Coordinates of C-alpha atoms in Angstrom, one line a residue:
X163 CA -2.7 4.5 -25.0
X164 CA -5.6 7.0 -25.3
X165 CA -9.3 6.6 -24.8
X166 CA -11.0 8.9 -27.3
X167 CA -14.6 8.5 -25.9
X168 CA -16.7 6.8 -23.3
X169 CA -20.1 5.6 -24.5
X170 CA -23.2 4.4 -22.7
X171 CA -24.9 1.5 -24.5
X172 CA -27.8 0.5 -22.3
X173 CA -26.2 -0.2 -18.9
X174 CA -22.8 -0.9 -20.4
X175 CA -19.9 1.4 -20.4
X176 CA -17.9 1.1 -23.6
X177 CA -14.6 2.7 -24.4
X178 CA -13.2 3.7 -27.8
X179 CA -9.4 3.2 -28.1
X180 CA -6.9 4.0 -30.7
X181 CA -5.5 0.5 -31.1
X182 CA -3.4 1.1 -34.1
X183 CA -0.7 2.9 -32.0
X184 CA -1.1 1.0 -28.7
X185 CA 1.7 -0.7 -26.9
X186 CA 0.1 -4.1 -27.1
X187 CA 1.2 -4.6 -30.7
X188 CA -2.1 -4.1 -32.5
X189 CA -3.1 -5.2 -35.1
X190 CA -0.7 -8.1 -34.9
X191 CA -2.2 -9.5 -31.7
X192 CA -4.2 -12.4 -33.1
X193 CA -6.4 -12.9 -30.0
X194 CA -7.3 -9.3 -29.9
X195 CA -8.0 -9.1 -33.6
X196 CA -10.4 -12.1 -33.4
X197 CA -12.1 -10.6 -30.4
X198 CA -12.5 -7.3 -32.4
X199 CA -14.0 -9.2 -35.3
X200 CA -16.6 -11.0 -33.1
X201 CA -17.6 -7.8 -31.2
X202 CA -17.8 -5.8 -34.4
X203 CA -19.5 -8.1 -36.9
X204 CA -23.0 -7.2 -38.0
X205 CA -24.7 -10.6 -37.2
X206 CA -28.4 -11.1 -36.3
X207 CA -27.5 -12.1 -32.7
X208 CA -31.2 -12.3 -31.8
X209 CA -31.3 -15.7 -33.6
X210 CA -28.5 -17.1 -31.3
X211 CA -29.1 -18.4 -27.8
X212 CA -26.2 -17.3 -25.6
X213 CA -27.6 -19.5 -22.8
X214 CA -26.6 -22.4 -25.0
X215 CA -23.1 -23.6 -23.9
X216 CA -22.4 -24.7 -27.4
X217 CA -22.7 -21.2 -28.7
X218 CA -20.3 -19.9 -26.0
X219 CA -17.8 -22.7 -26.7
X220 CA -17.9 -21.9 -30.5
X221 CA -17.2 -18.3 -29.8
X222 CA -14.4 -19.0 -27.3
X223 CA -12.8 -21.4 -29.7
X224 CA -13.0 -19.0 -32.6
X225 CA -11.1 -16.4 -30.6
X226 CA -8.8 -18.4 -28.3
X227 CA -8.4 -21.6 -30.3
X228 CA -7.4 -24.5 -28.1
X229 CA -6.4 -22.2 -25.2
X230 CA -8.6 -22.2 -22.1
X231 CA -10.0 -18.6 -21.9
X232 CA -10.5 -18.9 -18.2
X233 CA -6.8 -19.2 -17.6
X234 CA -5.5 -16.8 -20.3
X235 CA -4.2 -13.5 -19.1
X236 CA -4.0 -11.9 -22.5
X237 CA -4.8 -8.3 -21.8
X238 CA -5.8 -5.5 -24.2
X239 CA -3.0 -2.9 -23.8
X240 CA -2.2 -4.4 -20.4
X241 CA -5.4 -3.1 -18.9
X242 CA -8.6 -5.1 -19.8
X243 CA -8.7 -8.8 -19.9
X244 CA -9.8 -10.3 -23.2
X245 CA -12.0 -12.9 -21.7
X246 CA -13.8 -10.4 -19.4
X247 CA -14.5 -8.1 -22.4
X248 CA -16.0 -11.2 -24.1
X249 CA -18.2 -12.0 -21.1
X250 CA -19.5 -8.4 -21.0
X251 CA -20.3 -8.5 -24.8
X252 CA -22.0 -11.8 -24.6
X253 CA -24.3 -10.5 -21.8
X254 CA -25.4 -7.5 -23.9
X255 CA -28.8 -8.0 -25.6
X256 CA -29.0 -8.1 -29.4
X257 CA -29.9 -4.4 -29.8
X258 CA -26.9 -3.4 -27.7
X259 CA -24.6 -5.7 -29.7
X260 CA -26.0 -4.1 -32.9
X261 CA -25.3 -0.5 -31.5
X262 CA -21.8 -1.6 -30.6
X263 CA -21.0 -2.9 -34.0
X264 CA -22.1 0.4 -35.5
X265 CA -19.4 2.2 -33.4
X266 CA -16.8 -0.1 -34.9
X267 CA -18.1 0.2 -38.4
X268 CA -16.6 -3.1 -39.6
X269 CA -18.4 -4.2 -42.8
X270 CA -18.9 -7.9 -42.0
X271 CA -22.5 -9.0 -42.6
X272 CA -23.0 -12.7 -42.4
X273 CA -24.7 -15.4 -40.3
X274 CA -23.2 -16.7 -37.1
X275 CA -22.1 -20.0 -38.7
X276 CA -20.5 -18.1 -41.6
X277 CA -18.6 -15.9 -39.1
X278 CA -17.3 -18.9 -37.2
X279 CA -16.2 -20.5 -40.4
X280 CA -14.3 -17.4 -41.5
X281 CA -12.7 -17.1 -38.1
X282 CA -11.1 -20.5 -38.5
X283 CA -9.5 -19.3 -41.7
X284 CA -6.1 -17.8 -40.9
X285 CA -5.7 -16.2 -44.3
X286 CA -9.1 -14.4 -43.9
X287 CA -8.0 -13.0 -40.5
X288 CA -4.7 -11.7 -41.9
X289 CA -6.3 -10.0 -45.0
X290 CA -9.0 -8.3 -43.0
X291 CA -8.4 -4.6 -42.6
X292 CA -9.6 -3.2 -39.3
X293 CA -10.1 0.5 -38.3
X294 CA -7.6 2.3 -36.0
X295 CA -10.3 2.6 -33.4
X296 CA -12.0 -0.1 -31.5
X297 CA -15.0 0.3 -29.2
X298 CA -15.6 -2.4 -26.6
X299 CA -17.5 -3.0 -23.3
X300 CA -15.5 -2.6 -20.1
X301 CA -18.0 -1.8 -17.4
X302 CA -21.6 -2.2 -16.3
X303 CA -24.0 -0.1 -14.2
X304 CA -24.6 -1.6 -10.7
X305 CA -26.6 -0.2 -7.8
X306 CA -25.0 0.2 -4.4
X307 CA -27.8 1.3 -2.0
X308 CA -29.1 4.5 -3.5
X309 CA -26.1 5.2 -5.8
X310 CA -25.3 3.9 -9.2
X311 CA -21.7 3.0 -10.0
X312 CA -19.8 1.8 -13.1
X313 CA -18.3 -1.6 -12.2
X314 CA -15.3 -2.2 -14.4
X315 CA -15.8 -6.0 -14.9
X316 CA -13.2 -6.1 -17.7
X317 CA -10.5 -5.1 -15.2
X318 CA -10.9 -7.5 -12.2
X319 CA -8.7 -6.7 -9.2
X320 CA -7.2 -9.6 -7.4
X321 CA -5.6 -9.9 -4.0
X322 CA -2.7 -12.2 -3.0
X323 CA -5.1 -15.1 -2.5
X324 CA -6.8 -14.6 -5.9
X325 CA -10.1 -13.2 -4.5
X326 CA -11.6 -10.8 -7.0
X327 CA -12.8 -7.2 -6.5
X328 CA -13.6 -4.4 -8.9
X329 CA -13.1 -0.7 -9.5
X330 CA -16.4 1.1 -8.9
X331 CA -16.9 4.7 -10.3
X332 CA -19.8 6.8 -9.3
X333 CA -21.8 7.8 -12.4
X334 CA -23.1 11.2 -11.5
X335 CA -19.6 12.7 -10.6
X336 CA -17.7 11.5 -13.6
X337 CA -17.2 13.4 -16.9
X338 CA -15.8 11.8 -20.0
X339 CA -12.3 13.2 -19.4
X340 CA -12.4 11.7 -15.9
X341 CA -12.8 8.3 -17.3
X342 CA -9.6 8.7 -19.3
X343 CA -7.7 10.0 -16.2
X344 CA -8.7 6.7 -14.4
X345 CA -6.4 4.7 -16.7
X346 CA -3.7 7.1 -18.0
X347 CA -0.8 8.3 -16.0
X348 CA 2.1 10.3 -17.6
X349 CA 4.4 10.4 -14.5
X350 CA 4.9 7.7 -12.0
X351 CA 2.8 4.9 -13.6
X352 CA 2.4 4.5 -17.3
X353 CA -1.0 2.8 -16.7
X354 CA -3.2 3.8 -13.9
X355 CA -4.8 0.4 -13.8
X356 CA -1.5 -0.9 -12.3
X357 CA -2.2 1.4 -9.3
X358 CA -5.7 0.1 -8.8
X359 CA -4.4 -3.5 -8.7
X360 CA -1.7 -2.6 -6.3
X361 CA -3.9 -0.6 -4.1
X362 CA -6.5 -3.3 -4.0
X363 CA -3.9 -5.8 -2.7
X364 CA -2.8 -3.4 0.0
X365 CA -6.4 -2.6 1.1
X366 CA -7.1 -6.3 1.5
X367 CA -4.5 -6.6 4.1
X368 CA -6.4 -4.3 6.4
X369 CA -10.1 -4.6 5.4
X370 CA -12.7 -6.8 3.8
X371 CA -13.6 -4.4 1.1
X372 CA -14.6 -6.1 -2.2
X373 CA -13.4 -3.3 -4.4
X374 CA -12.2 0.3 -4.7
X375 CA -14.8 3.0 -4.9
X376 CA -14.4 6.4 -6.7
X377 CA -17.0 9.0 -5.5
X378 CA -20.5 8.5 -4.2
X379 CA -21.7 7.7 -0.7
X380 CA -20.2 4.3 -0.4
X381 CA -17.7 4.2 2.5
X382 CA -14.7 4.2 2.1
X383 CA -14.2 5.9 -1.2
X384 CA -11.8 8.1 -3.1
X385 CA -13.4 11.4 -4.0
X386 CA -13.4 12.2 -7.7
X387 CA -11.7 15.6 -6.8
X388 CA -8.9 13.7 -5.2
X389 CA -8.0 11.7 -8.3
X390 CA -5.3 14.1 -9.5
X391 CA -3.8 14.3 -5.9
X392 CA -3.7 10.5 -5.8
X393 CA -2.0 10.3 -9.1
X394 CA 0.6 13.0 -8.2
X395 CA 1.5 11.2 -5.0
X396 CA 2.2 7.7 -6.6
X397 CA 5.7 6.2 -6.4
X398 CA 6.9 4.8 -9.7
X399 CA 9.5 2.1 -10.5
X400 CA 12.3 4.7 -11.1
X401 CA 11.8 6.2 -7.7
X402 CA 11.6 2.7 -6.1
X403 CA 15.0 1.9 -7.6
X404 CA 16.5 5.0 -5.9
X405 CA 15.2 3.7 -2.5
X406 CA 16.7 0.3 -3.3
X407 CA 20.1 1.9 -4.2
X408 CA 20.1 3.9 -0.9
X409 CA 19.2 0.9 1.2
X410 CA 21.9 -1.3 -0.4
X411 CA 24.3 1.5 0.0
X412 CA 23.7 1.5 3.7
X413 CA 24.6 -2.2 3.8
X414 CA 27.8 -1.7 1.8
X415 CA 28.9 1.4 3.8
X416 CA 30.1 -0.8 6.6
X417 CA 32.8 -2.1 4.2
X418 CA 33.5 0.6 1.6
X419 CA 32.9 4.3 1.2
X420 CA 29.5 4.9 -0.4
X421 CA 28.0 8.0 -1.8
X422 CA 24.2 7.8 -2.0
X423 CA 23.8 11.6 -2.1
X424 CA 22.6 11.6 -5.8
X425 CA 19.9 9.0 -5.2
X426 CA 18.8 10.8 -2.0
X427 CA 18.6 14.1 -3.9
X428 CA 16.5 12.6 -6.6
X429 CA 14.1 11.2 -4.1
X430 CA 13.9 14.4 -2.2
X431 CA 13.1 16.3 -5.3
X432 CA 10.4 13.8 -6.3
X433 CA 8.9 13.9 -2.7
X434 CA 8.9 17.7 -2.7
X435 CA 7.2 17.9 -6.0
X436 CA 4.6 15.3 -4.9
X437 CA 3.8 16.9 -1.6
X438 CA 3.8 20.5 -3.0
X439 CA 0.8 19.6 -5.2
X440 CA -1.3 18.2 -2.3
X441 CA -4.1 20.6 -1.5
X442 CA -5.2 20.1 2.1
X443 CA -5.5 23.7 3.3
X444 CA -9.2 23.8 4.1
X445 CA -10.9 25.2 7.3
X446 CA -11.8 21.8 8.7
X447 CA -8.2 20.4 8.2
X448 CA -6.7 23.6 9.7
X449 CA -8.8 23.3 12.8
X450 CA -8.0 19.6 13.4
X451 CA -4.2 20.2 12.7
X452 CA -4.1 23.1 15.1
X453 CA -5.6 21.0 17.8
X454 CA -3.1 18.1 17.2
X455 CA -0.2 20.6 17.1
X456 CA -1.3 22.1 20.4
X457 CA -1.6 18.8 22.1
X458 CA 1.7 17.4 20.7
X459 CA 3.6 20.5 21.6
X460 CA 2.4 20.3 25.2
X461 CA 3.7 16.7 25.4
X462 CA 6.9 17.6 23.7
X463 CA 7.5 20.5 26.2
X464 CA 6.7 18.3 29.1
X465 CA 9.3 15.7 27.9
X466 CA 11.9 18.4 27.3
X467 CA 11.4 19.8 30.8
X468 CA 11.7 16.4 32.4
X469 CA 14.9 15.7 30.6
X470 CA 16.3 19.1 31.6
X471 CA 15.5 18.3 35.2
X472 CA 17.1 14.9 34.9
X473 CA 20.4 16.7 33.8
X474 CA 20.4 18.6 37.0
X475 CA 19.1 15.8 39.3
X476 CA 19.8 12.4 37.6
X477 CA 17.5 9.5 38.3
X478 CA 14.7 11.8 39.8
X479 CA 12.3 9.8 37.7
X480 CA 12.0 6.0 37.5
X481 CA 11.5 4.0 34.3
X482 CA 7.8 3.7 34.7
X483 CA 7.4 7.5 34.9
X484 CA 9.2 7.9 31.6
X485 CA 7.1 5.2 30.0
X486 CA 3.9 6.9 31.0
X487 CA 5.0 10.2 29.5
X488 CA 6.3 8.6 26.2
X489 CA 2.9 6.9 25.7
X490 CA 1.3 10.3 25.4
X491 CA 3.5 11.0 22.5
X492 CA 3.5 7.6 20.8
X493 CA 0.1 7.9 19.1
X494 CA 1.6 10.9 17.2
X495 CA 4.8 9.3 16.0
X496 CA 3.6 5.6 15.9
X497 CA 0.1 5.9 14.5
X498 CA 0.3 2.3 13.1
X499 CA -0.1 1.0 16.7
X500 CA -3.6 1.0 18.1
X501 CA -3.2 -0.8 21.5
X502 CA -0.5 -1.6 24.0
X503 CA -0.2 -3.9 27.0
X504 CA 2.5 -3.6 29.7
X505 CA 4.8 -6.4 31.0
X506 CA 3.4 -9.4 29.2
X507 CA 4.6 -12.7 30.8
X508 CA 5.0 -15.7 28.6
X509 CA 6.7 -19.0 29.3
X510 CA 10.0 -20.2 27.8
X511 CA 9.9 -23.8 26.9
X512 CA 13.0 -25.8 27.6
X513 CA 14.9 -23.0 29.5
X514 CA 15.8 -24.1 33.0
X515 CA 17.5 -20.8 33.8
X516 CA 14.5 -18.6 33.3
X517 CA 10.8 -19.6 33.5
X518 CA 9.3 -16.5 31.9
X519 CA 10.1 -13.6 29.5
X520 CA 8.6 -10.2 30.4
X521 CA 9.0 -7.5 27.7
X522 CA 8.1 -4.0 28.8
X523 CA 5.3 -3.7 26.2
X524 CA 3.6 -5.5 23.4
X525 CA 2.4 -3.2 20.7
X526 CA -0.5 -4.2 18.4
X527 CA -0.8 -2.6 15.0
X528 CA -3.7 -2.1 12.7
X529 CA -3.2 -5.4 10.9
X530 CA -3.5 -7.2 14.2
X531 CA 0.1 -8.3 14.3
X532 CA 2.4 -7.5 17.3
X533 CA 5.9 -6.0 18.0
X534 CA 7.9 -5.9 21.1
X535 CA 8.8 -2.6 22.8
X536 CA 11.5 -1.9 25.5
X537 CA 11.7 1.6 27.1
X538 CA 14.5 2.4 29.4
X539 CA 15.6 5.6 31.1
X540 CA 17.5 8.4 29.5
X541 CA 20.4 7.6 31.9
X542 CA 21.1 4.4 30.1
X543 CA 24.7 4.7 28.6
X544 CA 24.9 4.1 24.9
X545 CA 28.6 3.6 24.5
X546 CA 31.6 2.3 26.4
X547 CA 33.9 5.0 27.7
X548 CA 36.9 3.9 25.6
X549 CA 37.1 3.1 21.9
X550 CA 37.8 -0.1 20.2
X551 CA 40.1 0.3 17.2
X552 CA 39.1 4.0 16.9
X553 CA 35.4 3.1 16.9
X554 CA 32.8 3.6 19.6
X555 CA 31.0 0.5 20.5
X556 CA 27.7 -0.1 22.4
X557 CA 28.0 -0.3 26.2
X558 CA 27.3 -3.8 27.7
X559 CA 24.0 -2.6 29.0
X560 CA 22.8 -1.7 25.4
X561 CA 24.2 -5.0 24.0
X562 CA 22.3 -6.8 26.7
X563 CA 19.1 -4.9 25.9
X564 CA 19.4 -5.8 22.2
X565 CA 20.0 -9.5 23.0
X566 CA 17.0 -9.4 25.4
X567 CA 14.5 -8.0 22.9
X568 CA 15.8 -10.5 20.2
X569 CA 15.1 -13.4 22.7
X570 CA 11.6 -12.0 23.3
X571 CA 11.0 -11.9 19.5
X572 CA 12.5 -15.5 19.1
X573 CA 10.4 -17.0 21.9
X574 CA 7.2 -15.3 20.9
X575 CA 7.6 -16.5 17.3
X576 CA 8.6 -20.1 18.3
X577 CA 5.5 -20.3 20.6
X578 CA 3.1 -18.3 18.4
X579 CA 0.3 -20.9 18.4
X580 CA 0.2 -21.0 22.2
X581 CA 0.7 -17.2 22.7
X582 CA -1.7 -15.8 20.0
X583 CA -4.9 -16.6 21.9
X584 CA -3.4 -15.6 25.3
X585 CA -2.2 -12.3 23.7
X586 CA -5.7 -11.6 22.3
X587 CA -7.4 -12.2 25.7
X588 CA -4.8 -9.9 27.4
X589 CA -5.5 -7.2 24.9
X590 CA -9.2 -7.5 25.3
X591 CA -9.0 -7.5 29.0
X592 CA -6.4 -4.8 29.7
X593 CA -6.4 -2.6 26.5
X594 CA -10.2 -2.8 25.8
X595 CA -9.6 -4.3 22.3
X596 CA -12.8 -5.2 20.5
X597 CA -12.7 -7.4 17.3
X598 CA -15.4 -8.1 14.9
X599 CA -16.1 -11.8 13.9
X600 CA -14.8 -11.0 10.4
X601 CA -11.5 -9.4 11.5
X602 CA -9.8 -12.6 12.5
X603 CA -7.6 -12.7 15.6
X604 CA -4.2 -11.4 16.8
X605 CA -1.3 -13.0 15.1
X606 CA 2.5 -13.2 15.6
X607 CA 4.2 -12.9 12.3
X608 CA 7.8 -11.7 12.1
X609 CA 7.5 -9.4 15.1
X610 CA 10.0 -6.5 15.3
X611 CA 11.6 -4.7 18.2
X612 CA 11.3 -1.0 19.2
X613 CA 13.8 0.4 21.7
X614 CA 13.8 3.8 23.4
X615 CA 16.9 4.3 25.5
X616 CA 19.5 6.9 26.5
X617 CA 20.4 10.4 25.1
X618 CA 21.9 11.3 21.8
X619 CA 25.7 11.3 21.6
X620 CA 25.7 15.0 21.1
X621 CA 24.0 15.5 24.4
X622 CA 26.3 13.0 26.3
X623 CA 29.6 14.6 25.3
X624 CA 30.9 18.2 25.0
X625 CA 33.6 17.2 22.5
X626 CA 32.1 18.0 19.1
X627 CA 34.4 15.7 17.1
X628 CA 33.8 12.8 19.4
X629 CA 30.0 13.4 19.3
X630 CA 30.0 13.4 15.5
X631 CA 32.0 10.1 15.5
X632 CA 29.6 8.6 18.0
X633 CA 26.6 9.7 15.9
X634 CA 28.1 8.1 12.8
X635 CA 28.8 4.8 14.7
X636 CA 25.4 4.9 16.4
X637 CA 23.7 5.2 13.0
X638 CA 25.7 2.3 11.6
X639 CA 25.0 0.0 14.6
X640 CA 21.3 0.7 14.5
X641 CA 21.0 -0.6 11.0
X642 CA 22.8 -3.8 11.7
X643 CA 19.8 -5.3 13.5
X644 CA 17.1 -6.4 11.0
X645 CA 14.7 -7.3 13.8
X646 CA 14.9 -3.8 15.5
X647 CA 12.4 -1.6 13.7
X648 CA 13.2 1.6 15.6
X649 CA 16.2 2.3 17.9
X650 CA 15.6 5.8 19.3
X651 CA 17.0 8.0 22.0
X652 CA 15.0 10.4 24.0
X653 CA 16.5 13.2 21.9
X654 CA 15.2 11.4 18.8
X655 CA 11.7 11.6 20.2
X656 CA 12.1 15.3 20.8
X657 CA 13.4 15.8 17.2
X658 CA 10.6 13.8 15.7
X659 CA 7.9 15.7 17.5
X660 CA 9.5 19.1 16.6
X661 CA 9.6 18.1 12.9
X662 CA 5.9 17.0 13.0
X663 CA 4.9 20.2 14.6
X664 CA 7.0 22.3 12.2
X665 CA 5.7 20.5 9.2
X666 CA 2.0 20.8 10.2
X667 CA 2.4 24.4 11.3
X668 CA 3.0 25.2 7.6
X669 CA -0.5 23.8 6.9
X670 CA -2.3 25.8 9.5

């Protein structure tokens, strides 16, 4: 699908498309063909009153027949909705409709009644020869404060609940070829519009924005210069299938030998290509990244030094000391969490053995949902000393820790209505959380667990073969718990921070 030109007719943005070779099946698409005839016919529209519901009904019926145009999802090339194109065209004044018909150059000169009569004649529609190109309205100029944007009314964006937003494009920054780039994608997505619809659904999870803005002063927006970067970073269906193959392979590897190396290699190549094309080396970014790296390296070195000291003098630090140090690092490796509260007490209904649960931490993410976090010392043993059927198994302390965090998650979820307002008050009082009236409140929705405990197997044993076996078993066991989002050792924290520092050092 290609757009040859973008035209300005009054305040309407109109696109010319080669419909003879489009994927929508033109010219065999009856609804599209009838819509083309209506929007291309040279009729004296000044004589017709489009505020008259009878006129609108006659046109709707001529195009869509007995179908309800409000519920039809017939889309021109899968991008613009037929009914939205019709609404834009009907809102144009007679002179604008006349100019549009000249672009389409369809020699139909008749009265409105004659046109409606011919539209009801199936043989007339079939015999009519249409041009390869069709020009039709897709956008309208709207003002946002001091800026003028194209609002693409013919491509409404809908979130999960059906609320509608739009794609807004800043007029002054866009050239004709940029408009084509908005809707065409050769790599990950065949149609860029799919991305706008997907991105709008994602953005509505975390904000109340009523659309996606390209350029201009509206905040937030996607700069026009970043469009190519955005396009190059998109993940397409083929790559998604590789992720699925790898994840399913991890499930099956507990039972049969699986080789997911090919899928991993394909993903790695795609990611490398995508990220190699991202241009972020500017002076401002370098300065910020340098500051972040300096601070993170300081915390990384502090943790490494403490762990080295603990090797020489075990249990020199208590659990609380390690937690304080880790929370200096967490904003760098868990940026999705904005607030934390320590030792949240909540009641357990119907449990005579224990009156309260007290997880180490409750973590609040940017979407205002919570997860449960347990942080133990690096001295915590991961595995039993002996093997079971030639496999290493978690030590009883680790099994107990997993069961404990699963109980926290279960009891929080079961008592969510009672605990949500209590959690919100606790975050407001202890973590200085401030919520706007429109943001809603804290919610408990499928919370996950995060565990930091012990040292890596390679640190705990000098036997290389045994360490490798423990690493493999540890990796398998960690994936068995769907409700445990992260299961990390202190060495994992060191590795993560080192990789972040190394990756960002290449940008400086």
